[in-house]
Short mmCIF file of C-alpha atoms in Angstrom, two decimals:
data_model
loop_
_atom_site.label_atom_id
_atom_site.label_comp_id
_atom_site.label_asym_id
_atom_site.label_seq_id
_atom_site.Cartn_x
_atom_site.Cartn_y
_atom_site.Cartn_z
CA UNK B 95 -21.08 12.79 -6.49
CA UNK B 96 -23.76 11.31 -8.62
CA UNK B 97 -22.01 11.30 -11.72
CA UNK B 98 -23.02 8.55 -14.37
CA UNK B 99 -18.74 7.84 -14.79
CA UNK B 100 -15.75 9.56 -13.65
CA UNK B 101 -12.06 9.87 -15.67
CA UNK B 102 -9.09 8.41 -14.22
CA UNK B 103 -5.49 9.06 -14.67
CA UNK B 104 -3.28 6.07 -15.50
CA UNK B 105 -4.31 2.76 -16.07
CA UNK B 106 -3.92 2.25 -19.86
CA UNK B 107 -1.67 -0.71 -21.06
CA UNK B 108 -2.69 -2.62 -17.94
CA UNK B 109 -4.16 -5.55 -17.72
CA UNK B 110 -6.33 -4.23 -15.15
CA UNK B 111 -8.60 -3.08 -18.19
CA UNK B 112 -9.09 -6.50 -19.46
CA UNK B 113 -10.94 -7.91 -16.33
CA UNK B 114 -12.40 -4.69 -15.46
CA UNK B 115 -15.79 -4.08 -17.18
CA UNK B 116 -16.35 -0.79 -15.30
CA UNK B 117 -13.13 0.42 -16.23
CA UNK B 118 -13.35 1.62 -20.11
CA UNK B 119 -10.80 3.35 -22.64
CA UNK B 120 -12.40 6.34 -24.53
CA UNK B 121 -11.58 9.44 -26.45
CA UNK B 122 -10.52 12.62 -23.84
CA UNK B 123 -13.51 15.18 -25.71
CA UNK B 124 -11.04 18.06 -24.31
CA UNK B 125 -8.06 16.79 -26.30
CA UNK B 126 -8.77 14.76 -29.30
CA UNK B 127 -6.32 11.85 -29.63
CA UNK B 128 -6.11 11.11 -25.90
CA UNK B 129 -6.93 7.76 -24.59
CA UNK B 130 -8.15 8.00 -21.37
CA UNK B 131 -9.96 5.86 -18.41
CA UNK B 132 -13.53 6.46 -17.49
CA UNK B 133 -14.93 4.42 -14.68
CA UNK B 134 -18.63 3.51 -13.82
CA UNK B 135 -19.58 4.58 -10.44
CA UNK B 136 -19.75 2.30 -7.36
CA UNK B 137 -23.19 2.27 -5.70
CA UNK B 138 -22.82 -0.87 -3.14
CA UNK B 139 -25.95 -2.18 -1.55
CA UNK B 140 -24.78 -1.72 2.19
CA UNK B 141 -21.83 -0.46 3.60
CA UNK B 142 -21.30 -1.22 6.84
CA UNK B 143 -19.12 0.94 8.98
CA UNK B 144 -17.71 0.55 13.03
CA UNK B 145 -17.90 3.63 15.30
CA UNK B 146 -16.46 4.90 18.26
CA UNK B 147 -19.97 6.26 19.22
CA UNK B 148 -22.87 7.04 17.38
CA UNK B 149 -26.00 8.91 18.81
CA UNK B 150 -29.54 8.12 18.39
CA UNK B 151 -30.81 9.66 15.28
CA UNK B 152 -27.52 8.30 13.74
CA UNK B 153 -24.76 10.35 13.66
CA UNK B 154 -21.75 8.39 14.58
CA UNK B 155 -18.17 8.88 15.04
CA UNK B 156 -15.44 7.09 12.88
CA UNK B 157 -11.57 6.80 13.81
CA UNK B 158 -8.70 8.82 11.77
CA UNK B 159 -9.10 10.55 8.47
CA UNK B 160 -10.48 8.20 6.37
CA UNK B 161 -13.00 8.04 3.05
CA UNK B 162 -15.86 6.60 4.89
CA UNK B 163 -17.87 9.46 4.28
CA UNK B 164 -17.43 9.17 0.41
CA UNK B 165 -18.20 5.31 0.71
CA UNK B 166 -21.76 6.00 3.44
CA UNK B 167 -23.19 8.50 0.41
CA UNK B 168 -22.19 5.51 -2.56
CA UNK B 169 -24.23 2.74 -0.64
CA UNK B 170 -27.73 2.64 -1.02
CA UNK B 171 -28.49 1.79 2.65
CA UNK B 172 -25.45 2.56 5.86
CA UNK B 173 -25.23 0.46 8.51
CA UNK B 174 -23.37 1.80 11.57
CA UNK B 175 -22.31 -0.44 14.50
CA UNK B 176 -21.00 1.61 17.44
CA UNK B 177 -18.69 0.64 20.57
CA UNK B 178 -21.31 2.92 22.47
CA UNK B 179 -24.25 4.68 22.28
CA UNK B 180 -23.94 8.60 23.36
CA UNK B 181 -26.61 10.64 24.49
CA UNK B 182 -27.56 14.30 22.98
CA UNK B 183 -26.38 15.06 19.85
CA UNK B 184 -22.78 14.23 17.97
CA UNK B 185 -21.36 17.09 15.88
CA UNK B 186 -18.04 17.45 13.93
CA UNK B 187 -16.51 18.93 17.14
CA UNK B 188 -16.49 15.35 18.69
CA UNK B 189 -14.97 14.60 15.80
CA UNK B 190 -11.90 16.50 15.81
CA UNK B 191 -9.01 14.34 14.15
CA UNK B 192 -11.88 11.91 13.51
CA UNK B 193 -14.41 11.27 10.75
CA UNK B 194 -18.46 12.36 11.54
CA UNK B 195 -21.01 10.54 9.81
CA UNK B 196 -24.11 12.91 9.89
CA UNK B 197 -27.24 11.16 10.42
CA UNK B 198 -28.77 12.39 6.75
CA UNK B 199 -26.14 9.19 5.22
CA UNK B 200 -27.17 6.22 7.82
CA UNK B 201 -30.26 4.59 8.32
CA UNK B 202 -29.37 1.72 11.60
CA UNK B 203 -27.15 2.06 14.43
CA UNK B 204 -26.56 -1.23 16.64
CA UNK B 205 -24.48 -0.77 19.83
CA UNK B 206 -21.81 -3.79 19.42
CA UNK B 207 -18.88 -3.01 21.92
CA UNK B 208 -15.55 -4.83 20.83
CA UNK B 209 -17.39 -4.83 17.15
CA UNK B 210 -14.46 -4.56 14.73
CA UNK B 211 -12.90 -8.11 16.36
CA UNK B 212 -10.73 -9.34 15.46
CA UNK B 213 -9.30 -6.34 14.06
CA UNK B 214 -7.97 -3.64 16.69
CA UNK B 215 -10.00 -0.42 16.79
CA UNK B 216 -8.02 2.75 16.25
CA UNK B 217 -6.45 3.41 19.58
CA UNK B 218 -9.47 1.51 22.06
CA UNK B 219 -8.03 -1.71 21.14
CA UNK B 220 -5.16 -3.90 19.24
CA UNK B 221 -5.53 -6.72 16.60
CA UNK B 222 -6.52 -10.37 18.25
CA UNK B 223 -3.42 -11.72 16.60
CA UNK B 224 -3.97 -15.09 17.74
CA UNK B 225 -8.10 -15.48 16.81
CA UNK B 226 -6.63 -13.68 13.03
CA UNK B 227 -3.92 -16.91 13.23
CA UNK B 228 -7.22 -19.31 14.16
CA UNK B 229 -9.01 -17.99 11.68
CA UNK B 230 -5.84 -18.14 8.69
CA UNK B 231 -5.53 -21.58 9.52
CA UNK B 232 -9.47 -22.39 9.35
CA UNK B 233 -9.31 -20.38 6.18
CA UNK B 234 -6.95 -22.76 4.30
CA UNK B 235 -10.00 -24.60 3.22
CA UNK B 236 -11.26 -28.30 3.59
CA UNK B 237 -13.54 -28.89 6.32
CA UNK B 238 -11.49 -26.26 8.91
CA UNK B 239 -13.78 -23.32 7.65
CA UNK B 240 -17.09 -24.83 7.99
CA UNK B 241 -16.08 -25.88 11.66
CA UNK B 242 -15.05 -21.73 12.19
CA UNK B 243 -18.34 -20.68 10.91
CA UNK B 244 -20.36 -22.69 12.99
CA UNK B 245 -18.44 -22.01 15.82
CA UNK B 246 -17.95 -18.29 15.88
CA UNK B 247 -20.97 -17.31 13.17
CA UNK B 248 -23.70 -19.46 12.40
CA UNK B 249 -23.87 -20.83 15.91
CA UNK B 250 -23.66 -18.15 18.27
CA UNK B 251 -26.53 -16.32 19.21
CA UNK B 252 -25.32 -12.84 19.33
CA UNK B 253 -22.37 -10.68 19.00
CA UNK B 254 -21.63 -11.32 23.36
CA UNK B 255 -22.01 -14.99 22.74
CA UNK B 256 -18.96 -14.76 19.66
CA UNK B 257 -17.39 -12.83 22.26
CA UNK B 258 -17.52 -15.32 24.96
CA UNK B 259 -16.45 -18.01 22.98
CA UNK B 260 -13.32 -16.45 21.83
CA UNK B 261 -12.59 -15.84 25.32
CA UNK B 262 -13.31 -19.74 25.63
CA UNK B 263 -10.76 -20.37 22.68
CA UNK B 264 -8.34 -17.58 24.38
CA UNK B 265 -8.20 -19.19 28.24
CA UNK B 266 -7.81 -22.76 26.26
CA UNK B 267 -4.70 -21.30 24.43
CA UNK B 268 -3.56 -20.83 28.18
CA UNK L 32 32.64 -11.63 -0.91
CA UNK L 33 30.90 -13.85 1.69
CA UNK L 34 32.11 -11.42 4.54
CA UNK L 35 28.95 -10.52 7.04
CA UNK L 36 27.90 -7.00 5.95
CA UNK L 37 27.29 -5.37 9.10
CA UNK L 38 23.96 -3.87 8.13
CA UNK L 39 20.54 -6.02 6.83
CA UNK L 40 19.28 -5.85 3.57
CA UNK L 41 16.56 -3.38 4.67
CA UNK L 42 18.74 -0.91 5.89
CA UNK L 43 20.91 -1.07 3.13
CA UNK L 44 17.92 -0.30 0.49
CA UNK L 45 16.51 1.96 3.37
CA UNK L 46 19.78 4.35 2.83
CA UNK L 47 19.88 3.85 -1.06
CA UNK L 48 16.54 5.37 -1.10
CA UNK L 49 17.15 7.74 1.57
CA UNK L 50 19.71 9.13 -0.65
CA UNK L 51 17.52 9.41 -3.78
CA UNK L 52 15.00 11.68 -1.90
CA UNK L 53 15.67 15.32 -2.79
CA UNK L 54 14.66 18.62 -0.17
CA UNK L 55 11.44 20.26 -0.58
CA UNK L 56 9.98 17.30 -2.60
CA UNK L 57 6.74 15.81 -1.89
CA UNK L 58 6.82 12.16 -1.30
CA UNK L 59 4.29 9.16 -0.88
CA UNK L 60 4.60 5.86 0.73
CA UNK L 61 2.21 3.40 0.57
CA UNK L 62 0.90 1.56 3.75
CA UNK L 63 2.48 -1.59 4.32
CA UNK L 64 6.13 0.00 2.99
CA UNK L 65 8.82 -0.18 5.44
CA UNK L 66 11.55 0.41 3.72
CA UNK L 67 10.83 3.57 1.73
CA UNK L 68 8.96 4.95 4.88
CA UNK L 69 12.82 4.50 6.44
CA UNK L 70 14.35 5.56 3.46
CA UNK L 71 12.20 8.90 3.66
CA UNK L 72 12.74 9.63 7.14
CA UNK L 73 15.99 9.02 7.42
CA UNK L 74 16.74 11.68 4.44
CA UNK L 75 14.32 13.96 6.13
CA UNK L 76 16.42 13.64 9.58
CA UNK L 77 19.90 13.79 7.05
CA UNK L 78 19.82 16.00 4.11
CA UNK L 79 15.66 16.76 3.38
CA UNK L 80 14.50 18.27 6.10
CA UNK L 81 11.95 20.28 3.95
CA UNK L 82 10.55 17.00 2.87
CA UNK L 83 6.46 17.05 2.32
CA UNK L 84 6.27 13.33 3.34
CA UNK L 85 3.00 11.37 2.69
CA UNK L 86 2.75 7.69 4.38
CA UNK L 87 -0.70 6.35 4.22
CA UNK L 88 -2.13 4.70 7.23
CA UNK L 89 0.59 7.06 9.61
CA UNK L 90 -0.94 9.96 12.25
CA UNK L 91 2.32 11.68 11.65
CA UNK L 92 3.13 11.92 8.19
CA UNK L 93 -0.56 12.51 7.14
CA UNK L 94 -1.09 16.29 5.76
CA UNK L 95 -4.15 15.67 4.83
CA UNK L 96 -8.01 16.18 6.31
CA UNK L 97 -9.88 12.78 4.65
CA UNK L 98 -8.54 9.49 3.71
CA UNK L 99 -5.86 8.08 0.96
CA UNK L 100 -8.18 9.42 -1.88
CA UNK L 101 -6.15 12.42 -0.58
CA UNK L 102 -3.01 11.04 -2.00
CA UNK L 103 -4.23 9.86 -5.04
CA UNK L 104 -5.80 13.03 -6.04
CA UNK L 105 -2.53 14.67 -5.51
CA UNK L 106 -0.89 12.85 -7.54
CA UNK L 107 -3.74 12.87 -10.44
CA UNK L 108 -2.78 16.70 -9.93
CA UNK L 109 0.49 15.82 -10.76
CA UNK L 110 1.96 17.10 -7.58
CA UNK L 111 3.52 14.19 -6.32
CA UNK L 112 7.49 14.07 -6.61
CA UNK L 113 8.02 10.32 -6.12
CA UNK L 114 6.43 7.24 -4.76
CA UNK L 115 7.42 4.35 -3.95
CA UNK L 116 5.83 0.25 -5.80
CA UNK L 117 7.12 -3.08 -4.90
CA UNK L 118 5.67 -6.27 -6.47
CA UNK L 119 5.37 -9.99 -6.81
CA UNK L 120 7.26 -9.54 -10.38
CA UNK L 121 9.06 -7.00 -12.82
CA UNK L 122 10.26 -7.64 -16.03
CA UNK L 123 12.80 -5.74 -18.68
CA UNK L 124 10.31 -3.80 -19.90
CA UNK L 125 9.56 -2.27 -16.56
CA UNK L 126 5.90 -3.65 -16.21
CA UNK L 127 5.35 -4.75 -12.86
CA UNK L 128 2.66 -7.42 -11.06
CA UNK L 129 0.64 -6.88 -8.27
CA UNK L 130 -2.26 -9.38 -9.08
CA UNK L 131 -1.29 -13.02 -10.01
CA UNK L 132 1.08 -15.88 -10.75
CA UNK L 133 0.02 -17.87 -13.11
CA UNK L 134 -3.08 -17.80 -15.24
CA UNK L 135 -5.68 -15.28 -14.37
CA UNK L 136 -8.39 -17.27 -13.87
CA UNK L 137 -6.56 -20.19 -11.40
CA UNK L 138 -3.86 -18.89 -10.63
CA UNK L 139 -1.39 -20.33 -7.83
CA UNK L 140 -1.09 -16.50 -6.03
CA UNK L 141 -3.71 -14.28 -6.15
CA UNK L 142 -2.55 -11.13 -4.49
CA UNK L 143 -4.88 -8.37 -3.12
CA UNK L 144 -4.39 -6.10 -6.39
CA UNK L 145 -2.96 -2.95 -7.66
CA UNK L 146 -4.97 -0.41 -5.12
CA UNK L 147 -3.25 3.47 -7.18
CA UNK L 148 -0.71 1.85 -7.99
CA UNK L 149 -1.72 1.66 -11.35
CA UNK L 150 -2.36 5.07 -11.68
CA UNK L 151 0.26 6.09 -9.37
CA UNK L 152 3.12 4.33 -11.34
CA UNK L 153 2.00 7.15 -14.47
CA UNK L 154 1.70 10.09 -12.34
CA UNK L 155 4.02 10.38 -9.82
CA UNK L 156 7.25 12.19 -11.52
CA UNK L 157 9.65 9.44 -9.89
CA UNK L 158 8.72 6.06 -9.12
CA UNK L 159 11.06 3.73 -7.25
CA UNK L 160 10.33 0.41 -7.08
CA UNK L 161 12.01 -1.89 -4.23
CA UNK L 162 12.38 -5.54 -3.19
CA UNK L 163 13.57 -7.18 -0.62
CA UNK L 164 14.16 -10.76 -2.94
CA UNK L 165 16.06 -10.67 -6.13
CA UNK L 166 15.74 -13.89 -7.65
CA UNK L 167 14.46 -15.20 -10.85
CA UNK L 168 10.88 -15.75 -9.93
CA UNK L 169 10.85 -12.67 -9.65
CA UNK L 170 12.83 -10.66 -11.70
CA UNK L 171 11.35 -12.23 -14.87
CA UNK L 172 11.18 -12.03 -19.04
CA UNK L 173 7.45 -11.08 -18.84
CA UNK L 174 5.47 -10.56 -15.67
CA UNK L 175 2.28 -12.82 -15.70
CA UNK L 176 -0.05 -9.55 -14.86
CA UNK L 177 0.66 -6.54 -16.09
CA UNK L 178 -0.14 -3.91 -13.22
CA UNK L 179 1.21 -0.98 -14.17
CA UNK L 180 3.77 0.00 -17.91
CA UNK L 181 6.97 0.91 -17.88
CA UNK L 182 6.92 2.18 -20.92
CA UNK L 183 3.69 3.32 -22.64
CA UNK L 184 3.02 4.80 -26.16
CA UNK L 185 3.06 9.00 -26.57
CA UNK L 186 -0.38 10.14 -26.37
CA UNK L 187 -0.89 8.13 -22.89
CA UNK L 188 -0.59 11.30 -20.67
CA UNK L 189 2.34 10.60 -18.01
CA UNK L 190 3.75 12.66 -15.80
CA UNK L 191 6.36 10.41 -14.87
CA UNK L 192 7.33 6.51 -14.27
CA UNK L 193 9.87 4.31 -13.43
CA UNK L 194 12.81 5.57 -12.37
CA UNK L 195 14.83 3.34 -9.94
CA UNK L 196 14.27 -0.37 -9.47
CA UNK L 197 16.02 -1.08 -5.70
CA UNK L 198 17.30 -4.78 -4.51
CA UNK L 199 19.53 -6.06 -2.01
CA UNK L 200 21.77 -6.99 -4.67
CA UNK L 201 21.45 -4.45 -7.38
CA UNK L 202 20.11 -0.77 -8.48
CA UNK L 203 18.39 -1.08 -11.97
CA UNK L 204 17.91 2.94 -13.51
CA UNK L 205 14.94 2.93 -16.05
CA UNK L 206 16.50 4.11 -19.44
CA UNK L 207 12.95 5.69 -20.25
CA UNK L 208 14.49 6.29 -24.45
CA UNK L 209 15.44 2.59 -25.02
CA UNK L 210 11.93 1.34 -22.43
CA UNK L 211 14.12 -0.84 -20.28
CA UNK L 212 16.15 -1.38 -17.15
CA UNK L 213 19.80 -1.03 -17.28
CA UNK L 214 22.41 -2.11 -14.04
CA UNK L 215 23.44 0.88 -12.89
CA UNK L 216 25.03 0.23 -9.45
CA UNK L 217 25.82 -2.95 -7.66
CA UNK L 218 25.01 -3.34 -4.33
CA UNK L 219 27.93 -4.41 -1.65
CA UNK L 220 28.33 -8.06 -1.06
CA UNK L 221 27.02 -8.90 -4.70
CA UNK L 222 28.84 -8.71 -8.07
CA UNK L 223 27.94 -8.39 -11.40
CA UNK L 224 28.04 -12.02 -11.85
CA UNK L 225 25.55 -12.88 -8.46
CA UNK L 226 23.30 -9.87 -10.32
CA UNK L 227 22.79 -11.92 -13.83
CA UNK L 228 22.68 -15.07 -12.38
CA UNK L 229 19.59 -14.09 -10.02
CA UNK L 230 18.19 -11.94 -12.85
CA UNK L 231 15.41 -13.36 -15.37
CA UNK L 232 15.72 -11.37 -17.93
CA UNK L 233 19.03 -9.92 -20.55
CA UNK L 234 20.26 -7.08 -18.15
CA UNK L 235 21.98 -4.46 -20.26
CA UNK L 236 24.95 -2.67 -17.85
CA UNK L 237 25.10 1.05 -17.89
CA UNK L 238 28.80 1.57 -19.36
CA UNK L 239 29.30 3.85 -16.29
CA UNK L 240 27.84 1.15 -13.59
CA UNK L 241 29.85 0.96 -10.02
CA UNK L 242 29.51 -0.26 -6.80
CA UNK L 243 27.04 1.67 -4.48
CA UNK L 244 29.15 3.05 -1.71
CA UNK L 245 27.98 1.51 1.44
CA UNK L 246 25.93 2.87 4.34
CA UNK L 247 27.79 5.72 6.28
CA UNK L 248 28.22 5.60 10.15
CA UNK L 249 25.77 8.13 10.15
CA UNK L 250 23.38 7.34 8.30
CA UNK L 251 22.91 3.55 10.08
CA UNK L 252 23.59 5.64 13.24
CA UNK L 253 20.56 8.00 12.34
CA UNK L 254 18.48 4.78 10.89
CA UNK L 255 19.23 2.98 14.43
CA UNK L 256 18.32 5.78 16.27
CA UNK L 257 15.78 8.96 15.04
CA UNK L 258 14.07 6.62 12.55
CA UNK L 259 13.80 3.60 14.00
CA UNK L 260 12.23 5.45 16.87
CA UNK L 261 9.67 7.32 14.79
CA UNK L 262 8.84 3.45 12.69
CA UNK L 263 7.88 1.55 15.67
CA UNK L 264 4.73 2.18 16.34
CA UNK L 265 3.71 1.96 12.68
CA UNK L 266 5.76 -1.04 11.98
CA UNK L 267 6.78 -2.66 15.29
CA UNK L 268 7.90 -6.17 13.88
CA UNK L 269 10.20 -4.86 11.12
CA UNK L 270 12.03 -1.96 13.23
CA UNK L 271 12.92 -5.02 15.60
CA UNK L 272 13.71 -8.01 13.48
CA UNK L 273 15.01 -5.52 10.02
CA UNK L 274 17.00 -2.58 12.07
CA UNK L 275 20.16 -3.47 14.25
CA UNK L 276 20.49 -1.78 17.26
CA UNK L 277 22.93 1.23 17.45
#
């Protein structure tokens, strides 16, 4: 949208408001007397976004009816990572019942199959509930988390090298 | 008293809700809300069939082309009938918490945070809050985070509130004039006395308070059945450890 703030309904007498810089109370100018929200606007750096498929000037494919379109136009720079690359061109007819990013709001596209692990993927593939337990547990803090990254972030390669060593972790689960 | 209801919690709350849902409203349930996503369907399948039903994160309850803006735009409108807020506490004064225990700043449970609700909980017409726990850390004097207001002064534009505060043990009704809950029905299997003790804060009874009649063979028969059916792919783990089989 491009506004410099937005109203909001609701809100007041929470103590939302007191930890919530962007979030201020001011007059309503249409109706003197009314307290009402106004918000700053949200312009993220980089949003990054999974696709079914993207296409090679960048317009890619997101699952179910979601606000990702509203989020690519706040960030300053979209980053789209794709389960697989299509070629020709992707229009909003291969995105029936789906959401189509159009090429004019992203600027990279990276072909990562199995890219939103551990999380499922619409209906290509489930949660990993057992790597999401691995990674709760590493996530309690102490020295567990450190161990996590450097196995499955700062010490893999690529994205197919995570992937092969949570297959590694999976077969040693038995 | 300490005969084995044959129902669970859940499906007893499930059908008290079910039964607050009128036809031809519009209704919203959040996205990790089992029990109001029951209670809806199962009113849709019993006496609403011309229910407008909104659950967030479903294919088939979703009337809508983008994302949950969707909803919350709707209900900015002031076209949303009721929706449905749980939280982590609620106090007399109808404030709930969706944030933190403790203080703000270290506190020992940081939850992820309000999402609509705080706007939701002024502009849906009917809110109904539910929880599965009544107990005293919950049900508390003053919440430790104030999410959303139960009660909030005139020129805060409304368009509706608290309405219905749902437990296993207990149905609180807002009394929006006095800005406080009042017991309004007892749930079976509790007692007035089970109700205070587990309660926080000075409950003032309605002078007309009763027990809730308990679920019909038809409606756990429909829950069991129809609903249970349409829940499981959303909400596989709940249908099977919350919903007895028929």
């Amino acid at each position: 949208m491009g506004v410099p703030f937005i109203a909001v309904r609701g809100l007041l007498h929470s103590d939302i408001l007191k930890h919530r810089p962007d979030l201020l109370v001011n007059e309503n100018p249409f109706n003197p007397g009314e307290p009402v929200v106004v918000a700053q606007p949200i312009r993220p750096d980089v949003a990054v976004f999974h696709a079914i498929k993207a296409d090679r000037r960048g317009n890619a494919v997101t699952p179910g009816h979601r606000d990702d379109l509203m989020m690519a136009r706040a960030a300053r720079r979209v980053i789209v990572t794709a389960e697989e690359i299509v070629d020709g061109e992707l229009t909003s007819r291969d995105a029936v019942d789906d959401t189509l990013l159009p090429a004019i709001d992203v600027d990279v596209v990276a072909h990562a199959p199995l890219g939103a692990h551990p999380c499922g993927f619409g209906s290509l593939y489930e949660h990993d509930d057992a790597h999401c337990r691995e990674y709760m547990a590493a996530a309690q803090g102490g020295d567990s988390f450190r161990v996590y990254l450097e196995r499955y972030v700062y010490g893999v390669g690529s994205h197919g090298e995570y992937l092969e060593r949570v297959d590694a972790a999976r077969q040693a689960r038995g | 008293m300490a005969q084995t209801a044959d129902y669970t919690p859940e499906e007893l709350m499930a059908v008290v809700i079910a039964r607050e849902v009128r036809d031809g409203e519009t209704v919203g349930v959040g996205a990790v809300s089992p029990i109001p996503a029951a209670g809806c369907v199962l009113a849709e399948q019993l006496h609403a069939p011309h229910l407008t039903l909104i659950i967030l994160d479903s294919e088939e309850y979703y009337p809508f082309p983008a994302g949950s803006s969707e909803l919350h735009f709707l209900a900015q409108r002031g076209e949303l009938d009721l929706f449905f807020l749980s939280g982590i506490q609620f106090d007399r004064r109808g404030n709930f918490n969706l944030h933190v225990i403790g203080d703000y700043n270290s506190p020992t449970v940081r939850m992820a945070g309000a999402y609509g609700s705080a706007m939701l909980y002024y502009m849906a017409h009917r809110v109904i809050l539910f929880r599965a726990e009544h107990t005293r850390r919950i049900f508390v004097e003053q919440v430790d985070f104030v999410t959303g207001a139960g009660a909030t002064p005139e020129n805060v534009h409304r368009e509706g509130g608290p309405a219905l505060l749902v437990t296993p043990k207990a149905v609180l009704a807002w009394d929006r004039a006095a800005g406080e809950w009042v017991l309004d029905r007892v749930q079976p299997g509790s007692s007035l006395e089970d109700v205070r003790q587990n309660t926080g804060f000075e409950l003032r009874v309605s002078p007309s308070v009763r027990m809730t009649s308990p679920p019909t063979a038809e409606e756990l028969h429909t829950l069991r059945t129809v609903v249970k059916e349409k829940l499981a792919r959303s909400y596989p783990d709940f249908v099977r450890e919350k919903i007895l089989p028929d």
